[in-house]
Each structure stands twice: as structure tokens, then as C-alpha cells.
């Protein structure tokens, strides 16, 4: 029995796949979505427990999820089991790949910070003389950003600054700033630094996921079928035309191998996973859509962890006056916005300063009562500065297939080789020094300062590995997220990024996915794809 | 159909069965409870049996727990919260590098105690123990990486584990409730979804 051929196969049901499904089905295009994971009902699957009700008192099963620093015993079942779907790296250069496999992907759990990128990222070669320009600019993405912001109900404070572009924001009332946030704002402004607020997706009913904001609309058109527990092994190719014609997938439970036919394939499995599938497809050893040889190259994410903590003398011992502590200040990237700043690094970092935190035991060489007194003294009196640092796009930082290791379904896994460079170390040092300088200038005492940061991958904003560009020799995708080589293959997740910016990536992923999906729908309408 | 209708035994059985039913209802057992039948908690009924550390290591861990996290502010200390026994279990199930770090660290406490005071760490008074502990306490501005030096490495890890395991204990919650404070530490637990494979 010949099975249905779908117009479009979408691989992955997260934010990027969800946007593609929404746009394409609303244009009347029939879509099949395969997702490797099961569907989960967050409302019934989560229950409040005390740590001592769990087998390991909340400390987690030893050795489980060694690469997921974010994991604890409460959330351990959210993440992809590293034994089930392993990946490899040189022990000397760890890579922390944090993955989710459910219908909805990571959007079930994301932190919802929603920033646009600016032309200081998209056009850094022009603006700063560093890195490469993207084939798109902020102006190209602006209308798509606005629509995504509308769907996700993003709130933010407008600033009118092109390096921190405003969006289509809900009216949000931030209330009056606390005295400490006012103080640090003055200090930063005196240094010519813009101080703003976090921008975040409010979503609906406490959720801002693909599952509640994108997929229901698409299913309602009658044009989308979602098959869970369907793990795509490889994209299949028509030998005569070289075009993609569907995918081989394996049932997660039974491990039965199946094939599905489609006229167009849209990859949305989450940057590195889409790249893995493409490397496992097409020509053995080279992969599919890889005439540039760049598939897997330029893996990036922001580096997190640099932190400076200060204590506000007047707030110690629980003596903070009403309105003194609380709230946050966001300092969007403020370095290298002008050419020739002559710093020891290029690109830059954003900084978040939170008021009202606590000190950690490791800030003191005390124990027992003496330690407890210190912790109590500074409790609620701390100002914590942390940063979002941009890792540069570097050819050497890459993922490739490790033929010797296979996952639970026999699919070859990725080997990650991603390292930090002096640019990251110098930027981290500058960030720690700058935060210390500002917190001190505000009249506060530094309790702790570190310029260390987590290994690559930790920020869970991994992008790149399938970058876009105008030159097919220097990029895998064109400016419409379409493969230069295989015209009916699109990659709409973060794989297409040319640089990672300091900003959390999801809003940009979705704006690009929306733009690409509209282009695809139009190309299908005129018969070009 | 015919055969069933003709079976004479059926009507004869009905009457005695009904009588029995009524008698049963008259002496009805208590209704089945709403929750699960097996709602007991392992650590509410059983004492943990330590088996990983040697006796001298466990004694040193006990003393370390007393000193690093004593009862404070109406809260139980680490010993009252069963932390030495819990860590015997938790470290016992850990990868070997963590096991070695703990065993080596506890042996080091005993070795230094013997060298300085001629007795085991467990037998030191608070002042003596302080002179063993303090050199191993270092600042940890970056809490995601343990110090390289083995003694400091052990002390940093154990200090953190002891504090967390104490605060996460049933005893800690009970003390908070008894004192009319809001218990801390409860979180949303995400249950396994449709698991198929556990390597
Ligand atoms: C805790 C946390 C906090 C975060 N906070 C933020 C934040 O504040 N701001 C921000 O911008 N971003 C944040 N992120 C990142 C954000 O979640 C991701 O950028 C975004 O969700 C990526 O969407 P995606 O659709 O590209 O990929 P994913 O959400 O990863 O979706 C990929 C889907 O593909 C499926 N899949 C994988 N392999 C296969 C296969 N072989 N076959 C079929 N299906 C497959 C997976 O099951 C998954 O459902 C956070 C992430 C996490 C986990």
C-alpha cells in the first residue's frame, strides 16, 4: 500500500519546528512533523515533592547526567539520557550538550529571555571590522521579530537604541526601581552604559512553548500530523535529481525502521541534532548538502559563569529599608560598539545585575556557627553581576560524526571539538574587572569575584554548524535557510547562525524560521521548490 | 440459548447468593482509603546501615558533620539529619574519583589528627579539630570547580554536601514545621515520561 506523500516533512517540534508548522499549514501546505520524543503533559507530570522524598535527598543519582550542570534530582528526567543518546569529546576539552526530547522540545523548559540581535551582530564585519556579516540584517528580520514577539507576548522596556533594538512589546509596568538598582544605574550611566530591563516571553497561562503557542494553531488547520517517538535517522535523497525525498526514521519503542515520503524537508531538530542527521545522510563521510565542507563547523554558544558579588552595607543583617533591595538591571553589550575601542577582545558581553541575593558558603573560609553568622548577615543584601559573553565563530570549533559510537537506536553520534580562545578569556577578565569596578563605585563591598566560566554548550544556546551566507563555498545555507546544494532542504533551527551574539538565541531562531517558512511557501506556490 | 434456559441449577443458586451478600453488607469492612495502600516511607521505618566507609573513616565523617553543620537556630545539625549515614550511601554509589576523594580526605583528617594530637580525628575537641580543618578551608568564588589540591578539594566538596544534605533532610522540614516556619526545599518533581531504556 503506497503511503501518503506529504508536502513538507518537519523534523522536530520545538520553537523552530513549531514556527515552520504554523506558517506552512496556514498557507494550506500539508505537513508531517516527526519528533524523537513522546508527548508530555506538564500539568500532570510534575508534582511538588520534598527533597527527602526522592531517593538521593535531592542530590541526584551519582554520575547521572555528568554534562548537564543544570540537572538536579527534581528535573533529571527532563533531559536526554546521556547513556541513551551519547556524544563524545576529548576529556581535556569538555562540551556540555543539554538536550530535551519531547514534543515541544526545549520550549517546555526555557527561561524565556527574549532579545533581538542587532546589526552589531548581523553586520559585525561592517560595524567592528570583526567576523563575518550575516546575509540578513536587523531590518530584514524586523517584521518577523515583531510577529514572533506578538505570539509570545514579549515584554520589554523600549530604549530607542539600535544596538539593543526595541520590539513589539506588551505594556509592562516595571514599577519603581529599588534604591540599589537606581544606584547601579547611575554608576553605569556615568560610564556611558545603557541600562535596561530583561525582555521576556510571557506566553499564556504560565507557558510559552511550541506546545501551547504554535502547534495547536497548526493542528487546527487540519494540515498537520505530529508523530511522536519517531527518531529520524537520515534524510533520503532521489538519486536522479539529488533532491531530498523523505526520511528514514525508527520507532523509539519497537525500533522498527520506517520511511516517509515528502516533497520538501525542513530540519528543526535543534542546531547540532539537525547537523548530525545531515552528516549521517547523503554521501558517506561527507554528509548531505555539504559541498562547502562546512557542515558541523563554527559551533558557538555564549559563555556563562563569570560572576561578581557585592554586599550592600546598609542592607546587612536584614536591615534593608523598604524599597532598598530587589529587581534587576540589564546592561546590553556595551563594548566595541564604536570602531577602534582597542580592547583586548572583539565583540562583547551583556551583564545582568540582580539585587537582593545571598552569599555562598564558598565566599568565606568559615564553618559551623561562624559561617552561618556570615551567611545570615549578607542574606538579601547582595548584588550579583553575571554576564552573557559572546564566543567567537571559529572554524576549528566543530562537531563531526563518531562512527565508533552509536546511540540506543544504532545512529552514529556526534563528537564535539569546541574550545575557548584568548578572546573569551580576555573578555571574561574584562567583564569581571568592569563589574567589580562598578559595584565598588556604588559603595558596596566585594564578597566574591571570578572570571571563570562554564565549558562550551552550557548556556544551552548552541548555534552554528550549518551556517548561512551568500557564497555557497563559505556557507551551507542561503539567506532563506535553504541548502545551497539541495534546493528542497531547509534548516530552520539555530544551525544557520553566523555568530552567536551575547543574546539568548530563541527569538532570532524563530524570526528566521518564520521568514524562511514564508519564503518556502511562496517558492512552493510558484512551483520553484 | 436453549441449553442455558433449560439449566435448572441457575435459579436455585440465586437465592443463597443474595442472602450471603446482605450478611456481608451488614458487617461491611471500612472503606478502602483514597490514597495508595503502600504509602510507607523507607527512611521513616528503617535505619540506614553504613557499609562503604571504614569504621575510622565513618567516625571522622561523623565528627566533621558535627563541626561543620551543628544544630543552629532551632534546626537539626548534620548528625541529627543522618548525614554521615546518607553520605556513606551516596558516596558509596558514586564514580570512583568521588569515592577516592572522600576516603582520601577522611584518612587525611585522621592522619593529621594523629600527627598533631596522637589520636583519631573523631576524638579531637573542637579547638584541636579546628587546627586540622582550617588549613583545608579555601575560598571558592567559582562553585562549579573544586580546588585541585586534594585536601582542599575534599573539604570543599564535603562541606557543600553536608550542608545540602542537612537542609534537604526530613528532620530539617519537621523542625521548620514544628517551629511554625515555612519549610524550604520543596520543588516540582518531573516524573519519568514513557521511559524505554536505561543504560
Ligand atoms: C533550561 C533552559 C533555559 C533556556 N533559556 C532560554 C532563554 O531564556 N532564552 C532563549 O532564547 N533560549 C533559552 N533556552 C534555549 C531554547 O530553549 C532553545 O534555543 C530553543 O528552544 C531551540 O528550539 P529548537 O526548536 O531549535 O530546538 P529544540 O527545542 O531542541 O527542539 C528540537 C526537537 O527535535 C527533536 N529531535 C531531536 N533529534 C531528532 C531526531 N533525530 N528525529 C526527530 N526529532 C528529533 C527533539 O525531540 C526536540 O523536540 C533555554 C533552554 C533550556 C533548556
PDB file of C-alpha atoms and ligand atoms in Angstrom, chain A residues 10-19 33-38 70 75 78-80 85 97-115 199-201 210 227 229-234 248-250 267-274 276-277 302 304 388 407 411 458-463 492-495 503-510, ligand 1:
ATOM      1  CA  UNK A  10       9.324  18.889   9.518  1.00  0.00           C
ATOM      2  CA  UNK A  11      11.874  17.182  11.764  1.00  0.00           C
ATOM      3  CA  UNK A  12      11.499  18.466  15.341  1.00  0.00           C
ATOM      4  CA  UNK A  13       8.631  20.092  17.219  1.00  0.00           C
ATOM      5  CA  UNK A  14      10.405  22.773  19.276  1.00  0.00           C
ATOM      6  CA  UNK A  15      10.192  26.518  18.756  1.00  0.00           C
ATOM      7  CA  UNK A  16      11.739  26.371  15.281  1.00  0.00           C
ATOM      8  CA  UNK A  17       9.674  23.417  14.022  1.00  0.00           C
ATOM      9  CA  UNK A  18       6.572  24.906  15.632  1.00  0.00           C
ATOM     10  CA  UNK A  19       7.002  28.187  13.746  1.00  0.00           C
ATOM     11  CA  UNK A  33       6.100  16.519  11.878  1.00  0.00           C
ATOM     12  CA  UNK A  34       8.283  13.792  13.359  1.00  0.00           C
ATOM     13  CA  UNK A  35       9.655  14.199  16.850  1.00  0.00           C
ATOM     14  CA  UNK A  36      12.055  11.852  18.579  1.00  0.00           C
ATOM     15  CA  UNK A  37      10.316  12.192  21.916  1.00  0.00           C
ATOM     16  CA  UNK A  38       6.945  11.435  23.498  1.00  0.00           C
ATOM     17  CA  UNK A  70      21.586  22.353  35.309  1.00  0.00           C
ATOM     18  CA  UNK A  75      14.441  17.743  36.949  1.00  0.00           C
ATOM     19  CA  UNK A  78      13.650  16.272  31.667  1.00  0.00           C
ATOM     20  CA  UNK A  79      16.990  15.851  29.952  1.00  0.00           C
ATOM     21  CA  UNK A  80      18.137  13.441  27.284  1.00  0.00           C
ATOM     22  CA  UNK A  85      21.979   9.241  23.230  1.00  0.00           C
ATOM     23  CA  UNK A  97      25.325  19.426  25.390  1.00  0.00           C
ATOM     24  CA  UNK A  98      21.999  19.942  27.140  1.00  0.00           C
ATOM     25  CA  UNK A  99      19.164  18.308  25.242  1.00  0.00           C
ATOM     26  CA  UNK A 100      15.438  17.709  25.581  1.00  0.00           C
ATOM     27  CA  UNK A 101      13.437  15.174  23.578  1.00  0.00           C
ATOM     28  CA  UNK A 102       9.732  15.699  23.999  1.00  0.00           C
ATOM     29  CA  UNK A 103       7.053  17.098  21.744  1.00  0.00           C
ATOM     30  CA  UNK A 104       7.748  20.814  22.193  1.00  0.00           C
ATOM     31  CA  UNK A 105      11.483  20.280  22.734  1.00  0.00           C
ATOM     32  CA  UNK A 106      13.314  22.696  24.980  1.00  0.00           C
ATOM     33  CA  UNK A 107      10.476  25.214  24.801  1.00  0.00           C
ATOM     34  CA  UNK A 108       8.801  23.283  27.629  1.00  0.00           C
ATOM     35  CA  UNK A 109      11.540  24.444  29.980  1.00  0.00           C
ATOM     36  CA  UNK A 110      13.255  27.502  28.556  1.00  0.00           C
ATOM     37  CA  UNK A 111      13.980  30.640  30.603  1.00  0.00           C
ATOM     38  CA  UNK A 112      12.062  32.854  28.103  1.00  0.00           C
ATOM     39  CA  UNK A 113      14.557  35.689  27.930  1.00  0.00           C
ATOM     40  CA  UNK A 114      13.761  37.167  24.551  1.00  0.00           C
ATOM     41  CA  UNK A 115      16.224  39.594  22.998  1.00  0.00           C
ATOM     42  CA  UNK A 199      12.916  41.208  27.954  1.00  0.00           C
ATOM     43  CA  UNK A 200      10.872  38.040  28.340  1.00  0.00           C
ATOM     44  CA  UNK A 201       8.171  35.971  26.696  1.00  0.00           C
ATOM     45  CA  UNK A 210       5.672  25.443  20.986  1.00  0.00           C
ATOM     46  CA  UNK A 227       4.072  11.706  15.115  1.00  0.00           C
ATOM     47  CA  UNK A 229       8.601   8.812  19.249  1.00  0.00           C
ATOM     48  CA  UNK A 230       9.805   8.943  15.649  1.00  0.00           C
ATOM     49  CA  UNK A 231      13.584   9.268  15.537  1.00  0.00           C
ATOM     50  CA  UNK A 232      14.903  10.441  12.194  1.00  0.00           C
ATOM     51  CA  UNK A 233      17.990   8.526  11.179  1.00  0.00           C
ATOM     52  CA  UNK A 234      18.721  10.176   7.832  1.00  0.00           C
ATOM     53  CA  UNK A 248      14.177   7.137   7.292  1.00  0.00           C
ATOM     54  CA  UNK A 249      13.072   7.024  10.886  1.00  0.00           C
ATOM     55  CA  UNK A 250      12.996   4.491  13.679  1.00  0.00           C
ATOM     56  CA  UNK A 267      15.089  20.404   9.635  1.00  0.00           C
ATOM     57  CA  UNK A 268      14.288  21.744  13.104  1.00  0.00           C
ATOM     58  CA  UNK A 269      15.871  19.192  15.419  1.00  0.00           C
ATOM     59  CA  UNK A 270      17.903  21.785  17.374  1.00  0.00           C
ATOM     60  CA  UNK A 271      21.142  23.014  15.760  1.00  0.00           C
ATOM     61  CA  UNK A 272      23.570  20.187  16.426  1.00  0.00           C
ATOM     62  CA  UNK A 273      20.960  17.439  16.101  1.00  0.00           C
ATOM     63  CA  UNK A 274      19.932  18.641  12.616  1.00  0.00           C
ATOM     64  CA  UNK A 276      24.057  15.227  12.994  1.00  0.00           C
ATOM     65  CA  UNK A 277      21.186  13.932  10.848  1.00  0.00           C
ATOM     66  CA  UNK A 302      27.593  32.229  24.856  1.00  0.00           C
ATOM     67  CA  UNK A 304      28.248  31.938  31.215  1.00  0.00           C
ATOM     68  CA  UNK A 388      26.393  36.697  28.825  1.00  0.00           C
ATOM     69  CA  UNK A 407      23.053   5.678  20.269  1.00  0.00           C
ATOM     70  CA  UNK A 411      22.545   6.007  14.964  1.00  0.00           C
ATOM     71  CA  UNK A 458      26.495  25.195  28.993  1.00  0.00           C
ATOM     72  CA  UNK A 459      24.348  28.208  28.012  1.00  0.00           C
ATOM     73  CA  UNK A 460      22.008  25.821  26.085  1.00  0.00           C
ATOM     74  CA  UNK A 461      22.142  28.306  23.211  1.00  0.00           C
ATOM     75  CA  UNK A 462      24.256  26.217  20.879  1.00  0.00           C
ATOM     76  CA  UNK A 463      24.046  27.632  17.368  1.00  0.00           C
ATOM     77  CA  UNK A 492      15.246  26.457  10.374  1.00  0.00           C
ATOM     78  CA  UNK A 493      16.847  25.977  13.799  1.00  0.00           C
ATOM     79  CA  UNK A 494      19.872  27.791  15.227  1.00  0.00           C
ATOM     80  CA  UNK A 495      22.276  25.871  12.981  1.00  0.00           C
ATOM     81  CA  UNK A 503      21.759  37.499  23.326  1.00  0.00           C
ATOM     82  CA  UNK A 504      19.802  34.334  24.080  1.00  0.00           C
ATOM     83  CA  UNK A 505      19.068  32.907  20.677  1.00  0.00           C
ATOM     84  CA  UNK A 506      15.459  31.707  20.548  1.00  0.00           C
ATOM     85  CA  UNK A 507      13.760  34.913  19.402  1.00  0.00           C
ATOM     86  CA  UNK A 508      16.179  35.185  16.478  1.00  0.00           C
ATOM     87  CA  UNK A 509      15.792  31.474  15.671  1.00  0.00           C
ATOM     88  CA  UNK A 510      12.025  31.964  15.458  1.00  0.00           C
TER      89      UNK A 510
HETATM   90  C1  LIG C   1      16.538  25.397  30.847  1.00  0.00           C
HETATM   91  C2  LIG C   1      16.639  26.167  29.566  1.00  0.00           C
HETATM   92  C3  LIG C   1      16.594  27.552  29.602  1.00  0.00           C
HETATM   93  C4  LIG C   1      16.653  28.278  28.415  1.00  0.00           C
HETATM   94  N1  LIG C   1      16.508  29.625  28.470  1.00  0.00           N
HETATM   95  C5  LIG C   1      16.440  30.340  27.325  1.00  0.00           C
HETATM   96  C6  LIG C   1      16.144  31.730  27.366  1.00  0.00           C
HETATM   97  O1  LIG C   1      15.918  32.324  28.422  1.00  0.00           O
HETATM   98  N2  LIG C   1      16.108  32.417  26.185  1.00  0.00           N
HETATM   99  C7  LIG C   1      16.352  31.807  24.992  1.00  0.00           C
HETATM  100  O2  LIG C   1      16.311  32.481  23.966  1.00  0.00           O
HETATM  101  N3  LIG C   1      16.624  30.480  24.931  1.00  0.00           N
HETATM  102  C8  LIG C   1      16.662  29.738  26.064  1.00  0.00           C
HETATM  103  N4  LIG C   1      16.909  28.385  26.011  1.00  0.00           N
HETATM  104  C9  LIG C   1      17.218  27.785  24.703  1.00  0.00           C
HETATM  105  C10 LIG C   1      15.958  27.489  23.925  1.00  0.00           C
HETATM  106  O3  LIG C   1      15.172  26.587  24.623  1.00  0.00           O
HETATM  107  C11 LIG C   1      16.320  26.961  22.556  1.00  0.00           C
HETATM  108  O4  LIG C   1      17.079  27.926  21.862  1.00  0.00           O
HETATM  109  C12 LIG C   1      15.117  26.653  21.693  1.00  0.00           C
HETATM  110  O5  LIG C   1      14.120  26.009  22.407  1.00  0.00           O
HETATM  111  C13 LIG C   1      15.560  25.833  20.498  1.00  0.00           C
HETATM  112  O6  LIG C   1      14.443  25.425  19.761  1.00  0.00           O
HETATM  113  P1  LIG C   1      14.615  24.390  18.598  1.00  0.00           P
HETATM  114  O7  LIG C   1      13.274  24.168  18.002  1.00  0.00           O
HETATM  115  O8  LIG C   1      15.666  24.858  17.669  1.00  0.00           O
HETATM  116  O9  LIG C   1      15.216  23.074  19.253  1.00  0.00           O
HETATM  117  P2  LIG C   1      14.613  22.083  20.375  1.00  0.00           P
HETATM  118  O10 LIG C   1      13.733  22.776  21.298  1.00  0.00           O
HETATM  119  O11 LIG C   1      15.770  21.355  20.923  1.00  0.00           O
HETATM  120  O12 LIG C   1      13.709  21.076  19.538  1.00  0.00           O
HETATM  121  C14 LIG C   1      14.253  20.059  18.765  1.00  0.00           C
HETATM  122  C15 LIG C   1      13.267  18.918  18.695  1.00  0.00           C
HETATM  123  O13 LIG C   1      13.780  17.978  17.775  1.00  0.00           O
HETATM  124  C16 LIG C   1      13.584  16.685  18.277  1.00  0.00           C
HETATM  125  N5  LIG C   1      14.619  15.812  17.698  1.00  0.00           N
HETATM  126  C17 LIG C   1      15.929  15.757  18.015  1.00  0.00           C
HETATM  127  N6  LIG C   1      16.533  14.803  17.289  1.00  0.00           N
HETATM  128  C18 LIG C   1      15.586  14.266  16.493  1.00  0.00           C
HETATM  129  C19 LIG C   1      15.592  13.216  15.531  1.00  0.00           C
HETATM  130  N7  LIG C   1      16.704  12.540  15.229  1.00  0.00           N
HETATM  131  N8  LIG C   1      14.418  12.901  14.914  1.00  0.00           N
HETATM  132  C20 LIG C   1      13.272  13.564  15.224  1.00  0.00           C
HETATM  133  N9  LIG C   1      13.226  14.569  16.125  1.00  0.00           N
HETATM  134  C21 LIG C   1      14.362  14.911  16.745  1.00  0.00           C
HETATM  135  C22 LIG C   1      13.678  16.804  19.774  1.00  0.00           C
HETATM  136  O14 LIG C   1      12.928  15.777  20.389  1.00  0.00           O
HETATM  137  C23 LIG C   1      13.096  18.186  20.019  1.00  0.00           C
HETATM  138  O15 LIG C   1      11.735  18.133  20.352  1.00  0.00           O
HETATM  139  C24 LIG C   1      16.833  27.620  27.176  1.00  0.00           C
HETATM  140  C25 LIG C   1      16.892  26.224  27.141  1.00  0.00           C
HETATM  141  C26 LIG C   1      16.774  25.496  28.319  1.00  0.00           C
HETATM  142  C27 LIG C   1      16.788  24.002  28.254  1.00  0.00           C
END
